[in-house]
Tab-separated table of C-alpha atoms in Angstrom:
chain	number	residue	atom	x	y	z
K	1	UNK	CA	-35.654	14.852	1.067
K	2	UNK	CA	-38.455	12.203	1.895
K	3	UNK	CA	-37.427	9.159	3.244
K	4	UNK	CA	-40.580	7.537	1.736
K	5	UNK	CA	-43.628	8.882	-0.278
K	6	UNK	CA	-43.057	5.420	-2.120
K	7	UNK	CA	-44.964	3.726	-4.284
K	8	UNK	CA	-44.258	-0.462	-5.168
K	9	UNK	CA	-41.377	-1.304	-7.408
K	10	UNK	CA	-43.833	-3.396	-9.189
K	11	UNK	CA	-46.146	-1.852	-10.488
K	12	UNK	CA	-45.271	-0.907	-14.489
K	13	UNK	CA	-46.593	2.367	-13.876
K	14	UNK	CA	-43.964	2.834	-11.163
K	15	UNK	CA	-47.035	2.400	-9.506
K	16	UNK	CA	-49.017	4.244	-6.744
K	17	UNK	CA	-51.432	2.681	-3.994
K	18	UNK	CA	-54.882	2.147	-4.697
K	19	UNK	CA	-57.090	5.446	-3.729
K	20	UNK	CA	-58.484	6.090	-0.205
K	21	UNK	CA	-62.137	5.683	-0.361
K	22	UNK	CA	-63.058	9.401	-0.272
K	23	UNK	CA	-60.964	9.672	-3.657
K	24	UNK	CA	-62.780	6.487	-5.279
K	25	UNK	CA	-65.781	8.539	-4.602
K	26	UNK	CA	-64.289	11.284	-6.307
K	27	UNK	CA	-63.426	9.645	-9.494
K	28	UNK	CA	-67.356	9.065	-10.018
K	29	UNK	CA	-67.471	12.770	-10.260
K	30	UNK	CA	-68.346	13.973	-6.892
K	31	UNK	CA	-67.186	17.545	-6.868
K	32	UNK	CA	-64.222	17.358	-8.924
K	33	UNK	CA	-63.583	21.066	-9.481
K	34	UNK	CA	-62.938	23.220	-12.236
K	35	UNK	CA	-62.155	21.764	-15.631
K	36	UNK	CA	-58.921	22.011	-16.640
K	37	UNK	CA	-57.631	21.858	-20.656
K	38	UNK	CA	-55.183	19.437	-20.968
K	39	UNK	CA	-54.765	18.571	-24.244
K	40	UNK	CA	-51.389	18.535	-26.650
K	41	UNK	CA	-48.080	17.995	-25.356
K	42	UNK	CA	-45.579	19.593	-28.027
K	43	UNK	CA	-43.290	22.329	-27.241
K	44	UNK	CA	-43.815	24.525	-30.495
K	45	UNK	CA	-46.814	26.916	-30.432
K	46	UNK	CA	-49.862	25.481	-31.975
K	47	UNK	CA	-53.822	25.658	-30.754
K	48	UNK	CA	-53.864	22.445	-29.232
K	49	UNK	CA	-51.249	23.250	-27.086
K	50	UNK	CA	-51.053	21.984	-23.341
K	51	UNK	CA	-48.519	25.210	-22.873
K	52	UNK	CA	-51.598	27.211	-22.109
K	53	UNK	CA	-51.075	29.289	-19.141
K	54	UNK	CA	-53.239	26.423	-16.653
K	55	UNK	CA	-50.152	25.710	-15.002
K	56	UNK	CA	-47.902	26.876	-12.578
K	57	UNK	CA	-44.961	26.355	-10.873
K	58	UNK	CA	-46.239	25.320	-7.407
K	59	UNK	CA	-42.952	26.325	-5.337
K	60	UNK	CA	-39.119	28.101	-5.416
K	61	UNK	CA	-36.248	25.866	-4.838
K	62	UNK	CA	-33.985	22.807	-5.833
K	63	UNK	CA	-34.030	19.567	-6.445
K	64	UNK	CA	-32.106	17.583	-3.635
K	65	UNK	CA	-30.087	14.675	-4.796
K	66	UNK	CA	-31.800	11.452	-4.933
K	67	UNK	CA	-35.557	12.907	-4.525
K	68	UNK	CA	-36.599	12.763	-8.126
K	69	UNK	CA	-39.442	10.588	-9.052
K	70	UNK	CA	-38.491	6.539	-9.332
K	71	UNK	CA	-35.483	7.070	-6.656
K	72	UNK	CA	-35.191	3.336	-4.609
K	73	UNK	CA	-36.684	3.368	-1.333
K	74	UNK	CA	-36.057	0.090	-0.026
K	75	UNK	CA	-38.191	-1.897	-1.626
K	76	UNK	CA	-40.537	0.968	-3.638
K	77	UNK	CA	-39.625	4.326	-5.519
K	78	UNK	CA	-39.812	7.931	-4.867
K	79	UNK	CA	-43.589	9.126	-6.603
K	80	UNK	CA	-42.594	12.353	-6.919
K	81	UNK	CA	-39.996	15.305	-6.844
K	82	UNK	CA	-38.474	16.795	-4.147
K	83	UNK	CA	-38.420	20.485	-4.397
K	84	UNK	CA	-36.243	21.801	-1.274
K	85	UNK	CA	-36.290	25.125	0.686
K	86	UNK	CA	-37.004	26.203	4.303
K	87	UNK	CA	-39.741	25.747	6.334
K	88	UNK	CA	-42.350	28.117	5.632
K	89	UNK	CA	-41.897	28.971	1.894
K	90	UNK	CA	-44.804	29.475	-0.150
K	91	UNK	CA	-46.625	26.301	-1.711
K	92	UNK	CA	-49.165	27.381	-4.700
K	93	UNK	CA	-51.890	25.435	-6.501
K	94	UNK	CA	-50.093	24.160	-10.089
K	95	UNK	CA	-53.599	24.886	-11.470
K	96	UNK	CA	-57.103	25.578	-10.723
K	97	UNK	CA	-59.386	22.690	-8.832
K	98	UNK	CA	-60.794	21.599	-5.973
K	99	UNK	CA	-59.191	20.768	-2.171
K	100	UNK	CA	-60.245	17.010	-2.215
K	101	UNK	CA	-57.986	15.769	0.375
K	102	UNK	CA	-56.119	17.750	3.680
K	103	UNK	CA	-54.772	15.124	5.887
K	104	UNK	CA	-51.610	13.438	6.871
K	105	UNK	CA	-50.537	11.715	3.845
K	106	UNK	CA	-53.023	12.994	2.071
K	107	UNK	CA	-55.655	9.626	2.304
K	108	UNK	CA	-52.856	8.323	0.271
K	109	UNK	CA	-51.304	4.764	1.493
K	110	UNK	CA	-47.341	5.334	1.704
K	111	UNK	CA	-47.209	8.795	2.147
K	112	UNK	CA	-46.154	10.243	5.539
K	113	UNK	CA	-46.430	14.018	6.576
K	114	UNK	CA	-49.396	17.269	6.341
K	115	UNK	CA	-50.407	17.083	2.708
K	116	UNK	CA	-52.828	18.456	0.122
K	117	UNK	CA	-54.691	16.983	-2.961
K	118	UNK	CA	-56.473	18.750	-5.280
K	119	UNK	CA	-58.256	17.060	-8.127
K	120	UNK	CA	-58.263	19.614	-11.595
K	121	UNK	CA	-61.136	17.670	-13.103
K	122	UNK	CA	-60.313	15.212	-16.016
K	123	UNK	CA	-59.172	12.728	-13.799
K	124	UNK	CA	-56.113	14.791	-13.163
K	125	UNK	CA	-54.606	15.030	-9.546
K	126	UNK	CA	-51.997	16.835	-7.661
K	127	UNK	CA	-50.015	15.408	-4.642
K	128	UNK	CA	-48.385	18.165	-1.629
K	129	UNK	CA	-46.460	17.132	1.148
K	130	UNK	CA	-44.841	17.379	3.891
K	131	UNK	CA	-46.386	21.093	4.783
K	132	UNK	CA	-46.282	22.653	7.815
K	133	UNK	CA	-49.380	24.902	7.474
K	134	UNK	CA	-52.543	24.893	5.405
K	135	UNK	CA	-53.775	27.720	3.973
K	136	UNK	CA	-56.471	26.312	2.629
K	137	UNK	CA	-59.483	24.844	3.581
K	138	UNK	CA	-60.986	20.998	3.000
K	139	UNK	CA	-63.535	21.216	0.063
K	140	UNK	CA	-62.058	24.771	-1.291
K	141	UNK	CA	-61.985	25.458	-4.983
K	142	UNK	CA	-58.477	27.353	-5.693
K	143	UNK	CA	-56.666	29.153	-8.247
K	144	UNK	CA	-53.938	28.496	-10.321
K	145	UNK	CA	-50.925	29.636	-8.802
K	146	UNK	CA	-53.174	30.137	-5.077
K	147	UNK	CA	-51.207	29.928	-2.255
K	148	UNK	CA	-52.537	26.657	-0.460
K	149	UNK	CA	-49.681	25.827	2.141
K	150	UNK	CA	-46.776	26.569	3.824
K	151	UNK	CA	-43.502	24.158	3.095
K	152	UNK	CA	-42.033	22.266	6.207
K	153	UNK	CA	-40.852	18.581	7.341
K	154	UNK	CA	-43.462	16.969	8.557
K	155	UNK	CA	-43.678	13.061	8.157
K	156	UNK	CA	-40.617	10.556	7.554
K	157	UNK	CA	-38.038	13.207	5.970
K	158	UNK	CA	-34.129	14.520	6.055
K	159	UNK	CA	-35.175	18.292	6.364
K	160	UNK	CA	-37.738	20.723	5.059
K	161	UNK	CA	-39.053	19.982	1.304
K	162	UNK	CA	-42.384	19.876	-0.726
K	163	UNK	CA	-42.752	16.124	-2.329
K	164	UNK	CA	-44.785	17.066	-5.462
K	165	UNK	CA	-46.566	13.996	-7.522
K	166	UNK	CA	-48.986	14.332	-10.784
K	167	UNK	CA	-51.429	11.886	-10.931
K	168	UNK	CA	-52.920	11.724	-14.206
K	169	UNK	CA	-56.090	8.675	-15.148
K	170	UNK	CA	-57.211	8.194	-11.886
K	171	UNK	CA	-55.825	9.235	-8.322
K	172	UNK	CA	-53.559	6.737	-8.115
K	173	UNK	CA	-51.964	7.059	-11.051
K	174	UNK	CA	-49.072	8.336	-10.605
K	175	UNK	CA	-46.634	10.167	-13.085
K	176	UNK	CA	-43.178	11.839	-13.383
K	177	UNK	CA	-44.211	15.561	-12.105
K	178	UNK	CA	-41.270	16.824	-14.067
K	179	UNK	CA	-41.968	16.312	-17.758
K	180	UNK	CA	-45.606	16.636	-16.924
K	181	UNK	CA	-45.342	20.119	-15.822
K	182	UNK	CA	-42.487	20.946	-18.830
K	183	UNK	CA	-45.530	19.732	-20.986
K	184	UNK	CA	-47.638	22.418	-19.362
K	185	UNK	CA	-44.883	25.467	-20.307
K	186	UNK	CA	-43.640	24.987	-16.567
K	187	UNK	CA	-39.724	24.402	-14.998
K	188	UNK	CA	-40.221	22.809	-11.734
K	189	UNK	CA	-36.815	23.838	-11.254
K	190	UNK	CA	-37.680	27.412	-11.317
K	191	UNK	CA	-36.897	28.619	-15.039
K	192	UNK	CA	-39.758	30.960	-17.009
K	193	UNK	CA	-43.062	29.508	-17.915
K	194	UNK	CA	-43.826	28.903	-21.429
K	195	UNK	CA	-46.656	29.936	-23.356
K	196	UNK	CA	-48.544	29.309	-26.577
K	197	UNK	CA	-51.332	30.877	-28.641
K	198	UNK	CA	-54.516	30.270	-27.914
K	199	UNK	CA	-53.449	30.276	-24.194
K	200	UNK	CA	-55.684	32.245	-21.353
K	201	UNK	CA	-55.692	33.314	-17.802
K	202	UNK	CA	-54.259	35.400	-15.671
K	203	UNK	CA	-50.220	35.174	-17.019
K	204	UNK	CA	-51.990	36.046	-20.319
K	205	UNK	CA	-53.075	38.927	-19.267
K	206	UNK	CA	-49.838	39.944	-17.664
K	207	UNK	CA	-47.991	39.592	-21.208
K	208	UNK	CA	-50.633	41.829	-22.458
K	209	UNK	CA	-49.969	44.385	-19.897
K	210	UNK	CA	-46.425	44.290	-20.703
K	211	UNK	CA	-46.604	44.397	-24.456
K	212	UNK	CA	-48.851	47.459	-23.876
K	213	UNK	CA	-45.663	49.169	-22.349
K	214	UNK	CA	-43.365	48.123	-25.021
K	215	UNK	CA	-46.042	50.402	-27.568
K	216	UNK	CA	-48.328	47.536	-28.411
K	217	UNK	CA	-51.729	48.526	-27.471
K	218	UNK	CA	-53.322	45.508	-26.672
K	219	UNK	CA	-56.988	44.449	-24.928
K	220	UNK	CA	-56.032	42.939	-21.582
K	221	UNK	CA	-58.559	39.894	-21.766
K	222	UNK	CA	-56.531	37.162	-20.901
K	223	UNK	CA	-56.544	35.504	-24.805
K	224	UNK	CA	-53.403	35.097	-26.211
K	225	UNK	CA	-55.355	34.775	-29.580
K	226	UNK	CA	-54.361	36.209	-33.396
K	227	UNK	CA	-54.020	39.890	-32.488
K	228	UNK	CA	-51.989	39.833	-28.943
K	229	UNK	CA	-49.505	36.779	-31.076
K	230	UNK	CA	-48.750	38.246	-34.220
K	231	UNK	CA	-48.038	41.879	-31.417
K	232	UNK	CA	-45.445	39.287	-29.279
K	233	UNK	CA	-44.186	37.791	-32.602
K	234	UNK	CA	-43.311	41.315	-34.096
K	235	UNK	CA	-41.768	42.056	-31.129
K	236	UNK	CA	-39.789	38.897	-31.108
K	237	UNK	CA	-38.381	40.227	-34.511
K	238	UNK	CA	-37.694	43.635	-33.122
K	239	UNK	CA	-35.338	41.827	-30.326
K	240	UNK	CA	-33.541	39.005	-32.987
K	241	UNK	CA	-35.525	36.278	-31.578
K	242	UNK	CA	-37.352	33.792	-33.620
K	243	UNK	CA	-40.893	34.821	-34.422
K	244	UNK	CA	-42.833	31.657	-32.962
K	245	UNK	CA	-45.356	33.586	-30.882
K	246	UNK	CA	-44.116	31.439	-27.843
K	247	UNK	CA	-43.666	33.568	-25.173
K	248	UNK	CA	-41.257	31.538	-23.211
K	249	UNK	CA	-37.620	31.833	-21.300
K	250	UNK	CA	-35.953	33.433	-24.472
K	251	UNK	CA	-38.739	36.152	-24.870
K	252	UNK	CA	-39.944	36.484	-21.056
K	253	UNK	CA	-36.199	38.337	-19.913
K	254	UNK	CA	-36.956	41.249	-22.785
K	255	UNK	CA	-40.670	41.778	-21.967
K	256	UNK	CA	-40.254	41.969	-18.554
K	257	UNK	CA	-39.105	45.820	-16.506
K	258	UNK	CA	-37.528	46.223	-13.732
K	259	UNK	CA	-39.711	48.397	-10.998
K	260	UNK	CA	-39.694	49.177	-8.019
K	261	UNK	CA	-41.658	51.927	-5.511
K	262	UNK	CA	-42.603	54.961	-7.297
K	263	UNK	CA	-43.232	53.653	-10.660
K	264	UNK	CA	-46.481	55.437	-11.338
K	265	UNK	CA	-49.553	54.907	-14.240
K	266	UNK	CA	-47.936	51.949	-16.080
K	267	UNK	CA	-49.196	49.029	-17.392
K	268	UNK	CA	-45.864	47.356	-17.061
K	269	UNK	CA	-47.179	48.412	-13.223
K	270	UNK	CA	-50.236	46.631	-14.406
K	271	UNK	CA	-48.817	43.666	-15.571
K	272	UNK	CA	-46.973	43.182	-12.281
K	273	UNK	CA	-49.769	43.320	-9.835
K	274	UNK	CA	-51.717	41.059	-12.072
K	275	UNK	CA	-49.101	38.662	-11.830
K	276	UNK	CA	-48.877	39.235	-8.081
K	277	UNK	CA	-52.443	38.714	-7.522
K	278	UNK	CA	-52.354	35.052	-9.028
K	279	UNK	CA	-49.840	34.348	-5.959
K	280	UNK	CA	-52.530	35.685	-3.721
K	281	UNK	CA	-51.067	39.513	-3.332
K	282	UNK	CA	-54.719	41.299	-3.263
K	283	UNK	CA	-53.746	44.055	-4.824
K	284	UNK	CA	-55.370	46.999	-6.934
K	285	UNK	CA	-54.469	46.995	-10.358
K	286	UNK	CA	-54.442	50.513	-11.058
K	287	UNK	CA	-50.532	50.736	-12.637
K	288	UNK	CA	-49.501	52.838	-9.124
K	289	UNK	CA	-46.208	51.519	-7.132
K	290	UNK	CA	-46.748	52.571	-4.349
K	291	UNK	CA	-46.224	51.662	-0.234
K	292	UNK	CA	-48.931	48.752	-0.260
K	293	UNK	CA	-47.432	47.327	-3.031
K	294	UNK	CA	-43.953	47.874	-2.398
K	295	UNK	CA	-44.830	45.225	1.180
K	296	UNK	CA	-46.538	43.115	-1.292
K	297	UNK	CA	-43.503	42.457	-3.115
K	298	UNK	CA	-41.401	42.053	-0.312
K	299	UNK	CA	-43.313	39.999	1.457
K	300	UNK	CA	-43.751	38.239	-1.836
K	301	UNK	CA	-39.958	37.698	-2.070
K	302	UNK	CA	-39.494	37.096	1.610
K	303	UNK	CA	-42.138	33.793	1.269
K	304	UNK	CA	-40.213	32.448	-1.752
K	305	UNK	CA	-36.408	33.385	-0.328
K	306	UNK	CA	-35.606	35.659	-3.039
K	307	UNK	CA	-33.840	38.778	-2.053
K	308	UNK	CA	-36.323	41.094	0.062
K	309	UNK	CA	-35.724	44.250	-1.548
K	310	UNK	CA	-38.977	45.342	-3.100
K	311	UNK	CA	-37.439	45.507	-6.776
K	312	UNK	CA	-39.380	43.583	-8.929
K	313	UNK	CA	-36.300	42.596	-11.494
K	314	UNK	CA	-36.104	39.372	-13.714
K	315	UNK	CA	-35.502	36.951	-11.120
K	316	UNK	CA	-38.903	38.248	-9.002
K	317	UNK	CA	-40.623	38.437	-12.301
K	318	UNK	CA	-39.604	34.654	-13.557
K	319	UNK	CA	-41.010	33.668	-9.714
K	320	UNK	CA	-44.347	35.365	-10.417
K	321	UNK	CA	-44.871	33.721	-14.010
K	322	UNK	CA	-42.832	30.702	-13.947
């Protein structure tokens, strides 16, 4: 847990430090990366849904008491949440932007430790700290879902963690990272993603993969638009779930296989090493199982301390799209 990472008690924004002056010059638009929808918050499928496959869980773990955001530090509170596991687990881009800061404490005042920033254009930031390795450079655009770090205990902590923060207005402005990222169809805590029509990207085209198994031919384009919806919401029906078109954690656990080596010309095959490239896996998506792929999910597993045992079952899967 983070011993500081603070940010002043008075500030009615539970308030952040002013920017460094490399991010004020980002705010005026200097290189702020790839845009980033953001609009809606509600948690029922509709087009203007924020629940649109942008986000991502950035790492696997739990939340350590007292390191959720607004926790007393002396005389500030915690600005973000805690997410705890051992040194070396995977840290991943939430969403797609640019590598605007790779320092200790990230060019941000009260922040101790290796951390990242990247800014996701709209004035929309996100905080990483206390890494022990970078995997990414200063100045990189990455991926949602990327793997940008490695977790560790670097700075003023009580053992290995990632501090996550949101930073939504200005860089600077600092929010809770946990409702923020439920409003984006993601469980910090680890639980399925959440996604709504007119969603797209790479998760997108992972469902349509998978509904292609379950007898749904569907165009793997990465739009959840009219056709691949009303396919998910009949199959919804078909499973008594409600027909909302939301694929989320009560429709993720049937649409999901379990597979392992062997598996051969499947596009639930497909829909897994689609998944596993977004987490950086490199693989061909040609619907094979085979030996490469097999070490991919291991070492997949083995980064995010799940259970190395090349099975790709529910609780691999809800890693890969949470």
């Amino acid at each position: 847990m983070c011993e500081s990472c603070t940010a002043p008690l008075a500030d009615p924004r539970a308030g952040e430090p002013s920017p460094s002056p490399w991010s004020r010059r980002m705010l005026f638009g200097a290189g702020l990366g790839a845009a980033v929808a953001l609009t809606g918050v509600g948690g029922t499928a509709h087009a203007a849904s924020a629940m649109n496959a942008s986000w991502c869980n950035p790492a696997l773990g739990y939340f350590p008491n007292g390191g959720h955001y607004g926790a007393p530090r002396g005389g500030s509170t915690h600005a973000g949440q805690d997410v705890t596991n051992s040194t070396g687990t995977a840290v991943y881009a939430a969403a797609a932007g640019t590598v605007v800061g790779r320092s200790w404490g990230g060019g941000l005042t009260g922040r101790t430790g290796e951390a990242i920033v990247i800014s996701h254009g709209g004035n929309v930031y996100t905080y990483y700290g206390h890494l022990s390795v970078y995997r990414v450079a200063l100045n990189a655009r990455v991926s949602a879902g990327q793997r940008i770090a490695d977790m560790g205990a670097t700075g003023n902590v009580t053992g290995p963690h990632l501090h996550f923060e949101t930073h939504t207005g200005r860089l600077g402005g600092i929010t809770n990272p946990v409702p923020f990222m439920r409003n984006r169809g993601v469980d910090l805590g680890g639980g399925w993603s959440s996604i709504d029509p007119e969603a797209r990207g790479v998760t997108v085209t992972a469902i349509q993969h998978l509904m292609t198994q379950r007898g749904t031919s569907l165009v793997a384009d990465g739009y959840y638009g009219p056709t691949s919806v009303n396919a998910v919401k009949g199959f919804q029906r078909s499973k008594g779930l409600v027909a909302d078109g939301q694929v989320g954690p009560k429709t993720w656990p049937h649409l999901v296989y379990e597979l392992k080596q062997g598996v051969r010309d499947g596009s639930h095959v497909r829909g897994l090493q689609v998944a596993m490239n977004k987490r950086s896996a490199g693989l061909a998506v040609d619907g094979n199982f085979g030996p490469v792929m097999n070490t991919a999910v291991r070492e997949f597993q083995r980064v995010n301390r799940l259970v190395v045992d090349g099975e790709a079952g529910a609780i691999t899967w809800r890693a890969l799209v949470g």
